[in-house]
Coordinates of C-alpha atoms in Angstrom, one line a residue:
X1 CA 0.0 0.0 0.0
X2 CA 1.2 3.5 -0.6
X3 CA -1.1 5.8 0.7
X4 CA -4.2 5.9 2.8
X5 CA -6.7 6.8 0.5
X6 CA -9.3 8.7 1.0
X7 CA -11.5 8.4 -2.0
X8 CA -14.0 5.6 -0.8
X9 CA -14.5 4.2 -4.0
X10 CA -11.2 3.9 -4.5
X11 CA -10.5 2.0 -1.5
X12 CA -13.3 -0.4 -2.1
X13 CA -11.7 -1.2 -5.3
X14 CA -8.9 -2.6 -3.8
X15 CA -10.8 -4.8 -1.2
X16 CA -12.4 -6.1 -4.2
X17 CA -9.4 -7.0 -6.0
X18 CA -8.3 -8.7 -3.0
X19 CA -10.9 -10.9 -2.5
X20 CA -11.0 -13.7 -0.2
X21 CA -8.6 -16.6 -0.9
X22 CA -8.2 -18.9 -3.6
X23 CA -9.7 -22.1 -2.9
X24 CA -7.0 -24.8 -2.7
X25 CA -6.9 -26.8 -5.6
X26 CA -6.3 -30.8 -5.7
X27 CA -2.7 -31.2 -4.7
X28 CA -2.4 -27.2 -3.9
X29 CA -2.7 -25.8 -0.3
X30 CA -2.6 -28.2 2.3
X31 CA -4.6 -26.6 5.8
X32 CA -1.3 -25.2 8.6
X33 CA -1.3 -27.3 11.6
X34 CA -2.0 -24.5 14.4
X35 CA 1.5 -23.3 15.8
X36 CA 2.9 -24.8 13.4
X37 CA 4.8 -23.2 10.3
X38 CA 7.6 -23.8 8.5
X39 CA 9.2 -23.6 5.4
X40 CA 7.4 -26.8 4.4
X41 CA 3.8 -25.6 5.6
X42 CA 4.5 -22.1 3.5
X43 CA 5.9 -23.5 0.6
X44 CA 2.6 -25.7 0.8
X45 CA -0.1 -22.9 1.6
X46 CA 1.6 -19.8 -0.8
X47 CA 1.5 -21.9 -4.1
X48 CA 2.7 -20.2 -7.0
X49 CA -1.1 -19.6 -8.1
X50 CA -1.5 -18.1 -4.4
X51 CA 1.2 -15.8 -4.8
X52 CA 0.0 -14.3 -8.1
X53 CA -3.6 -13.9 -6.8
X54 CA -2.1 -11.8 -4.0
X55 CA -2.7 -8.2 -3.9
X56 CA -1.5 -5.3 -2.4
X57 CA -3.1 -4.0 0.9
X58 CA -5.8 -2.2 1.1
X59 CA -5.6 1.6 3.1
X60 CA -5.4 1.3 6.4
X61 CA -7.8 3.3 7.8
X62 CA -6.6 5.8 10.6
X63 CA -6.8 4.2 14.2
X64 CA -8.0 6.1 17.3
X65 CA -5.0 6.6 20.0
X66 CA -5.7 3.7 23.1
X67 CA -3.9 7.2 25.2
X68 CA -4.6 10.4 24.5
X69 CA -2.5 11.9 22.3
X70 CA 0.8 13.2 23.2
X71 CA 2.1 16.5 21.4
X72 CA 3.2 16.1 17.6
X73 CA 6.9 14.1 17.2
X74 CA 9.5 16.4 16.5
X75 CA 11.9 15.2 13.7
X76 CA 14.1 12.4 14.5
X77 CA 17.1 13.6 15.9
X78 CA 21.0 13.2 13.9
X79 CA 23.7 12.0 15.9
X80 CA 26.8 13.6 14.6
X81 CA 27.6 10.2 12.3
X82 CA 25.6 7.1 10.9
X83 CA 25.9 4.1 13.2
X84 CA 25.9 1.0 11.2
X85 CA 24.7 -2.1 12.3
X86 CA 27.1 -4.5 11.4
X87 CA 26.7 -8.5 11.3
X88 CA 28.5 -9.6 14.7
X89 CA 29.1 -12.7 13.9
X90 CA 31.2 -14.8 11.8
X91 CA 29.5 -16.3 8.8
X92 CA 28.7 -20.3 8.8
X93 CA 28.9 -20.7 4.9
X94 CA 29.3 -17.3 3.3
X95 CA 27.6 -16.6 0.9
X96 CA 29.5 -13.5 0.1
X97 CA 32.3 -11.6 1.8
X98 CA 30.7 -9.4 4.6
X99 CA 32.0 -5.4 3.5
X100 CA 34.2 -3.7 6.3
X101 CA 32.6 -1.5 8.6
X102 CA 33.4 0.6 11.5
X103 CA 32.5 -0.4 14.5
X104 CA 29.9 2.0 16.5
X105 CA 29.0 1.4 19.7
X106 CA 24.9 2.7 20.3
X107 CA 24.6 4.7 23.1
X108 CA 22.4 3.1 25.9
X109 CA 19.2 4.3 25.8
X110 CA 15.7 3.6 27.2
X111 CA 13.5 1.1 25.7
X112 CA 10.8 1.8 24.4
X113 CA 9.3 -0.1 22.1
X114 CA 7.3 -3.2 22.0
X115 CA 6.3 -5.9 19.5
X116 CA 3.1 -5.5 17.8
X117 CA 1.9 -8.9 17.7
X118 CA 4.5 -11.1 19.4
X119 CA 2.8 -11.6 22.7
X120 CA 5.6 -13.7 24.7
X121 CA 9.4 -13.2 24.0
X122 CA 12.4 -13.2 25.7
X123 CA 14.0 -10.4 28.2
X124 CA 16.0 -8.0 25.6
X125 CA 19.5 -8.3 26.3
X126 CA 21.8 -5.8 25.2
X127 CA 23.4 -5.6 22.1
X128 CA 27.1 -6.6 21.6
X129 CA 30.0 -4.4 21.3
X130 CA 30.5 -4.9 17.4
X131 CA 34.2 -6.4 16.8
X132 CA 35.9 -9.4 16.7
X133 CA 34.3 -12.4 18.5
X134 CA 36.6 -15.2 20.0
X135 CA 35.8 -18.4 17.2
X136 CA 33.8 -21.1 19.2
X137 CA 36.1 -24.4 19.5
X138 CA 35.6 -26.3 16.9
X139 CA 33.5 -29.6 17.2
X140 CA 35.7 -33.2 16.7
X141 CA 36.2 -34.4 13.6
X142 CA 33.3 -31.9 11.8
X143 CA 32.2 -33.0 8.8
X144 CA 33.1 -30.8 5.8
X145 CA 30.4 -28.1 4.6
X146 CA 29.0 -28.2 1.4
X147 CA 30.1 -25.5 -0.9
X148 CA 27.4 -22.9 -0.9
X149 CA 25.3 -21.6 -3.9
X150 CA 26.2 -18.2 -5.0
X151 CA 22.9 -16.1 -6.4
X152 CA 23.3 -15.0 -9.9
X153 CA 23.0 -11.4 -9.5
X154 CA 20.6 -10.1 -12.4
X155 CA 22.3 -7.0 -14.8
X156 CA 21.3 -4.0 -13.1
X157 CA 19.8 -1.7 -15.4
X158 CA 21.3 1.7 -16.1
X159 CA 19.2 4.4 -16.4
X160 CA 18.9 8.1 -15.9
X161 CA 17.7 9.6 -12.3
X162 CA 14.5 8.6 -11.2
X163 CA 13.7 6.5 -14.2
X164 CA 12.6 3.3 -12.5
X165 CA 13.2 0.0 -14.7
X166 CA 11.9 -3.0 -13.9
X167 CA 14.6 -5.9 -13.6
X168 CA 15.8 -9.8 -12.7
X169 CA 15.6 -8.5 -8.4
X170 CA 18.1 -8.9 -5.9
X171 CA 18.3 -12.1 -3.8
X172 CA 18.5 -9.8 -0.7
X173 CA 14.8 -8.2 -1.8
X174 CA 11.5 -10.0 -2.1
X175 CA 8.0 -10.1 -1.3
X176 CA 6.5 -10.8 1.7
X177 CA 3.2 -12.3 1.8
X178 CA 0.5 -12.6 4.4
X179 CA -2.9 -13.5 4.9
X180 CA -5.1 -10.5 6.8
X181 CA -8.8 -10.5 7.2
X182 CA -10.0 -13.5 4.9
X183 CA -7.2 -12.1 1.9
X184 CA -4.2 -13.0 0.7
X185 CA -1.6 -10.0 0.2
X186 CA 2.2 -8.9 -0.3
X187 CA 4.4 -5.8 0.5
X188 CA 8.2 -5.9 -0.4
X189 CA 10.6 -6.7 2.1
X190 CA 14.6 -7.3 2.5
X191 CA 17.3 -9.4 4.5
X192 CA 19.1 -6.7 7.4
X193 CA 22.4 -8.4 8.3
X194 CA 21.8 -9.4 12.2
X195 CA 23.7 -12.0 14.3
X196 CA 21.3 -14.6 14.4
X197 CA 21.2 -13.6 10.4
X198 CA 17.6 -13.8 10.3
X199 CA 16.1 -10.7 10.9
X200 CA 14.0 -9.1 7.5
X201 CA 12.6 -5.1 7.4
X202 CA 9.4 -4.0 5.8
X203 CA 7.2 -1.5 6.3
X204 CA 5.1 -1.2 10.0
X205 CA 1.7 -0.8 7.9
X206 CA 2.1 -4.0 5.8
X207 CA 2.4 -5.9 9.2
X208 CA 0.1 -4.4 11.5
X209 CA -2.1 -6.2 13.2
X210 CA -3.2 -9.4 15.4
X211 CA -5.3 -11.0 12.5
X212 CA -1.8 -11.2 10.1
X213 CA -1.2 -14.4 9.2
X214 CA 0.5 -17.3 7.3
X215 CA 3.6 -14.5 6.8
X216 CA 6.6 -15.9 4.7
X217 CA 9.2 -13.9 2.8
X218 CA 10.1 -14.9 -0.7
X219 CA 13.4 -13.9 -1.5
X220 CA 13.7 -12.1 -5.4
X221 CA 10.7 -13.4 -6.4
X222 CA 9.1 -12.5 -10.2
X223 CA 6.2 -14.0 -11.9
X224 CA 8.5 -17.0 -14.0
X225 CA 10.4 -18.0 -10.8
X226 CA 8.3 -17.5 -8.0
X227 CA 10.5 -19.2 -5.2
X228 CA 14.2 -19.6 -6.3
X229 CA 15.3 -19.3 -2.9
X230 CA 11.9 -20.7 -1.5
X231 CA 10.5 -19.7 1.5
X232 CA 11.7 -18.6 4.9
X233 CA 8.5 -18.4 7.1
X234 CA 7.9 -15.4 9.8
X235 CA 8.4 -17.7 13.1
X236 CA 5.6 -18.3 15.4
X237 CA 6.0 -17.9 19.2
X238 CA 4.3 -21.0 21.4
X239 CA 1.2 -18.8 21.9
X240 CA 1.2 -18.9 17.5
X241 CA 1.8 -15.0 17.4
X242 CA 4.3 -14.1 14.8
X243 CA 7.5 -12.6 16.0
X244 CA 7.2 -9.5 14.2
X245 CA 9.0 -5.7 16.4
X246 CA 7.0 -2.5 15.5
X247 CA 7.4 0.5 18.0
X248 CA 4.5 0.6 20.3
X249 CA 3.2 3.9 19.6
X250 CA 2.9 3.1 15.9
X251 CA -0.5 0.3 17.2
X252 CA -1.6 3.2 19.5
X253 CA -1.2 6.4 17.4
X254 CA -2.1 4.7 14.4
X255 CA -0.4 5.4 10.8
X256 CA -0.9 9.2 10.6
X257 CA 0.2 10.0 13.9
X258 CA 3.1 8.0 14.2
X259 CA 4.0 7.8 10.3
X260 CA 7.3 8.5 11.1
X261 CA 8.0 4.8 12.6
X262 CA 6.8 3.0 10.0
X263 CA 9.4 0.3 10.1
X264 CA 8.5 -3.4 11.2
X265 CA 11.3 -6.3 12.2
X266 CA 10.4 -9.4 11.8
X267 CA 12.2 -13.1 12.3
X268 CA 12.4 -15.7 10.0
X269 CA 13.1 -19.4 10.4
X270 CA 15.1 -21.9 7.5
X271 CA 14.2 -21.8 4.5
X272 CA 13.6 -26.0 3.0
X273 CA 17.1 -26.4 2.9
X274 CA 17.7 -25.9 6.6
X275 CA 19.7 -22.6 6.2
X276 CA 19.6 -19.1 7.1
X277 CA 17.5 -16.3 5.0
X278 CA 21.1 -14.8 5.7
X279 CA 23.4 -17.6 4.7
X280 CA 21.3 -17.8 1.7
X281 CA 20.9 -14.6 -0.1
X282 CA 22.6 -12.0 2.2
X283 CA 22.0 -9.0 4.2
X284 CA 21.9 -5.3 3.9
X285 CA 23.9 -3.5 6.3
X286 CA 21.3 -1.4 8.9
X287 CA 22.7 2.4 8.9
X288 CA 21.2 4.7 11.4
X289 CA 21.5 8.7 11.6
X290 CA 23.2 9.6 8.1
X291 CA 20.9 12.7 7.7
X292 CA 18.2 12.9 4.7
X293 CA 20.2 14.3 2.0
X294 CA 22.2 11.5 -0.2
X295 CA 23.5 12.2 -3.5
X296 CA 22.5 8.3 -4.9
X297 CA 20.2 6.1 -3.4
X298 CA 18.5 3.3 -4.8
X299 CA 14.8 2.3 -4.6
X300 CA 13.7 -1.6 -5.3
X301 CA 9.9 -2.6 -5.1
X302 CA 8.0 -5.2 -6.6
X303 CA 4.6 -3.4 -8.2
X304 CA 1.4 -5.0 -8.1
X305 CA 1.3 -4.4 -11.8
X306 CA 4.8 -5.9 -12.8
X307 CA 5.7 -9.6 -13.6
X308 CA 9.5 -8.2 -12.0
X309 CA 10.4 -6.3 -9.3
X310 CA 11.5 -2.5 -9.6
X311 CA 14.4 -0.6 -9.6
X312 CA 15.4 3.1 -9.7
X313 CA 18.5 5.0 -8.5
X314 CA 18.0 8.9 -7.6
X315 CA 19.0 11.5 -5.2
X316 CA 17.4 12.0 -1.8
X317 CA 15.6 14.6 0.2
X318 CA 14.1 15.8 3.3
X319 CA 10.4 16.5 3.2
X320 CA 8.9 17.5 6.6
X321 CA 5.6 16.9 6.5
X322 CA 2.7 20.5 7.1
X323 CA -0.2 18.4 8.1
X324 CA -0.8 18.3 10.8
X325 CA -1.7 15.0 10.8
X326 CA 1.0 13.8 9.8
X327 CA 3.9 15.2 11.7
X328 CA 7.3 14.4 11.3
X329 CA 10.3 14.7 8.3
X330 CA 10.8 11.9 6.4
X331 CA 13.3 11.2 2.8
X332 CA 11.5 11.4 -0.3
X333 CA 12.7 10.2 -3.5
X334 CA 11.5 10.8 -7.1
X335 CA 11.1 7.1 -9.0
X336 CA 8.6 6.5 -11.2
X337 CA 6.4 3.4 -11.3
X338 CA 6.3 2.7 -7.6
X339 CA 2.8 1.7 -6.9
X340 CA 0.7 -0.9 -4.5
X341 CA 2.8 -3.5 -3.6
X342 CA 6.1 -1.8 -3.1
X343 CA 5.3 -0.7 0.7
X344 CA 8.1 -1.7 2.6
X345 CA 10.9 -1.1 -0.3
X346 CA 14.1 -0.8 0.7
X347 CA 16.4 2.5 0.3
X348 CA 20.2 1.6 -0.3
X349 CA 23.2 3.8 0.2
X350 CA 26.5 2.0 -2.1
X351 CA 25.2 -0.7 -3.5
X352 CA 27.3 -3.3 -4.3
X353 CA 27.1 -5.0 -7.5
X354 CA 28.8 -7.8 -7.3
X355 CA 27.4 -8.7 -3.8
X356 CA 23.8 -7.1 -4.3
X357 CA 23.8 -5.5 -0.9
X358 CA 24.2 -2.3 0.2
X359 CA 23.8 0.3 3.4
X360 CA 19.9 0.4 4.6
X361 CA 18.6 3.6 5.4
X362 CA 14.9 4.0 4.5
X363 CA 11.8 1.7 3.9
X364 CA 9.0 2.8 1.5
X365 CA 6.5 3.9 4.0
X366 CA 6.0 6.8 6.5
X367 CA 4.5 9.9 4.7
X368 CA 0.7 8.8 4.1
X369 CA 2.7 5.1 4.1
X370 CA 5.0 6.0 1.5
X371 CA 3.5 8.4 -0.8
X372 CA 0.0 9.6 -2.4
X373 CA 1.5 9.1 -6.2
X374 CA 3.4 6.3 -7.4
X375 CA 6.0 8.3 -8.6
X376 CA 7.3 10.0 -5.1
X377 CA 8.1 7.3 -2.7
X378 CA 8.9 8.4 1.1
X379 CA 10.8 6.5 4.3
X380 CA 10.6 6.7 8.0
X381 CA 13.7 8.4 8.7
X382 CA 16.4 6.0 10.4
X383 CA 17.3 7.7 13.7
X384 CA 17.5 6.3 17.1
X385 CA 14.5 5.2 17.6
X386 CA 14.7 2.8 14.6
X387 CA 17.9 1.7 16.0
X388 CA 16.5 0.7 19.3
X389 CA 13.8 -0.9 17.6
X390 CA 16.6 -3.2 15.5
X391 CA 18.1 -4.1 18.6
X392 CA 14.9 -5.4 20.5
X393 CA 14.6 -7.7 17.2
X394 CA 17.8 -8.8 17.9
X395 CA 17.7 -9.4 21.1
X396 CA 14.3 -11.3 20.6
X397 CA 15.8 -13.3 17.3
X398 CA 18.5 -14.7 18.6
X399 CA 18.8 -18.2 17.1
X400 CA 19.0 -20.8 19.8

């Protein structure tokens, strides 16, 4: 979704096109065991026919505050340089060469933020020092690891600024589905590097909600290959709430109010090889605090209306928002063809051809959840507050 629409006709259009879900055909969806789903159960429930009925969510519609409302958030606050959020530690079977970063150490600060729908987890801990990490003693006489698969990394298009083209995706990048409401329906998502090395980002609004189920992410998928990676399934807790982070005062403020902390967490188990989304297809390195402003950023989404996901490369800005509303600054970006679907989008600072990851520092979303026109796109800015959210995930994630 990229805006909340206001037009009523226009929003029943898209509950329409929704629709409830495909029946399952003979040898197609098999029913999910309750509390029970993994890659097998979501590989069997989103069939490729599944995944192209899916639609794009429809608006959410603005949610009274649970409190009474606090004054309007000021803009998120720049610490004199970006923290980045590096993978702490040490890769099982690489699938590509982590890139060097400095090591920043947050500053402690207060939590406060909750999960929106995980109703049991585990007592935050706090985040490691970033460094080097003493290598656990090896196990006796291990038996040798099989050489990983490297993605093919697609061509990237070249293009002028803003001119969005569609293209082959990014292994990183891919849709992540979800059934809310009696419909089946898919935002864009991506793989942030974390130390358990499963953590994915999307956008809060595409994950909002107690009724949001039977959530998978589908790493570069398009129309001919629907799972090339398969599917790594959003992991249930023993109460069979997914483990998804969104900042408290997003559920209570609702999606105008508190636009800008539209940025959702959420874990993932194997995928039906056994393996880590991260071990897989990579991760994109979280960046936190590197201002609005950056001279070449690029914008992947799939569109509802493309067989291929979506790629456009343009400079960035910092829109601060007049309505009321809507408080709050956020980075906007000129691409054309963004529309429904590519909620939750990822914005990447130097990305890296040859390992097709780069420096995370936006989500489609935010602004009127990521723009009114599909050919302006906007992000939660990445300040602290996104940062302590990151680290509750991680803390929450960590793989046993």
């Amino acid at each position: 979704m990229r805006g909340t629409l206001t037009v009523a006709a226009a929003a029943a259009a898209l509950l329409v096109s929704a629709g409830p879900l495909p029946a399952a055909e003979a040898g197609g969806a098999v029913p999910v065991a309750a509390g029970r789903w993994g890659a097998h159960e979501a590989e069997s429930f989103w069939t490729p026919e599944r995944m192209a009925a899916a639609r794009p969510l429809p608006p959410v519609p603005p949610q009274s505050p649970v409190a009474p409302q606090p004054p309007a958030m000021p803009d998120a606050p720049v610490s004199p340089g970006p923290t980045v959020m590096p993978d702490l530690t040490a890769p099982v079977t690489p699938v590509r060469p982590p890139a060097a970063v400095p090591a920043v150490t947050p500053s402690p600060t207060p939590d406060v933020t909750t999960p929106d729908v995980t109703t049991s987890e585990p007592t935050p801990t706090p985040t490691p020092t970033p460094g080097t990490l003493p290598a656990p003693a090896p196990a006796p006489a291990p038996a040798p690891a099989p050489a990983p698969e490297r993605p093919a990394l697609p061509r990237i298009p070249a293009a002028g600024p803003g001119v969005g083209q569609d293209f082959g995706g990014l292994p990183v990048v891919g849709r992540m589905y979800l059934v809310k409401g009696g419909g089946s329906y898919f935002c864009t998502a991506s793989v942030v590097a974390s130390p358990g090395r499963n953590l994915v980002v999307s956008a809060a609004h595409c994950l909002l909600g107690a009724d949001t189920r039977q959530v998978a992410f589908v790493p570069q998928y398009t129309r001919a290959k629907p799972r090339p990676f398969g599917m790594f399934p959003v992991v249930r807790t023993s109460a069979g709430r997914s483990k998804i982070w969104i900042d408290q005062r997003y559920r209570t403020q609702g999606v105008n109010r508190a636009a800008a902390l539209d940025v959702a967490f959420a874990q993932v188990g194997p995928g039906p090889k056994g393996r880590r989304v991260q071990d897989v297809v990579g991760g994109n390195r979280l960046v936190t605090g590197a201002g609005y402003a950056h001279a070449r950023a690029t914008l992947i989404g799939h569109p509802s209306t493309a067989a291929r996901p979506r790629l456009c490369v343009n400079r960035t800005t910092k829109y601060t928002s007049t309505d009321a509303r809507i408080p709050g600054s956020f980075l906007r970006i000129a691409c054309t063809g963004y529309p429904g679907g590519t909620s939750g989008g990822p914005f990447l600072l130097r990305l890296d051809n040859r390992t097709g990851t780069g420096d995370l520092v936006g989500v489609i979303g935010g602004w009127k959840t990521g723009g009114d026109k599909p050919d302006v796109s906007y992000s939660s800015y990445f300040g602290a507050d996104i940062r302590r959210l990151y680290e509750k995930a991680v803390a929450g994630a960590k793989a046993p």
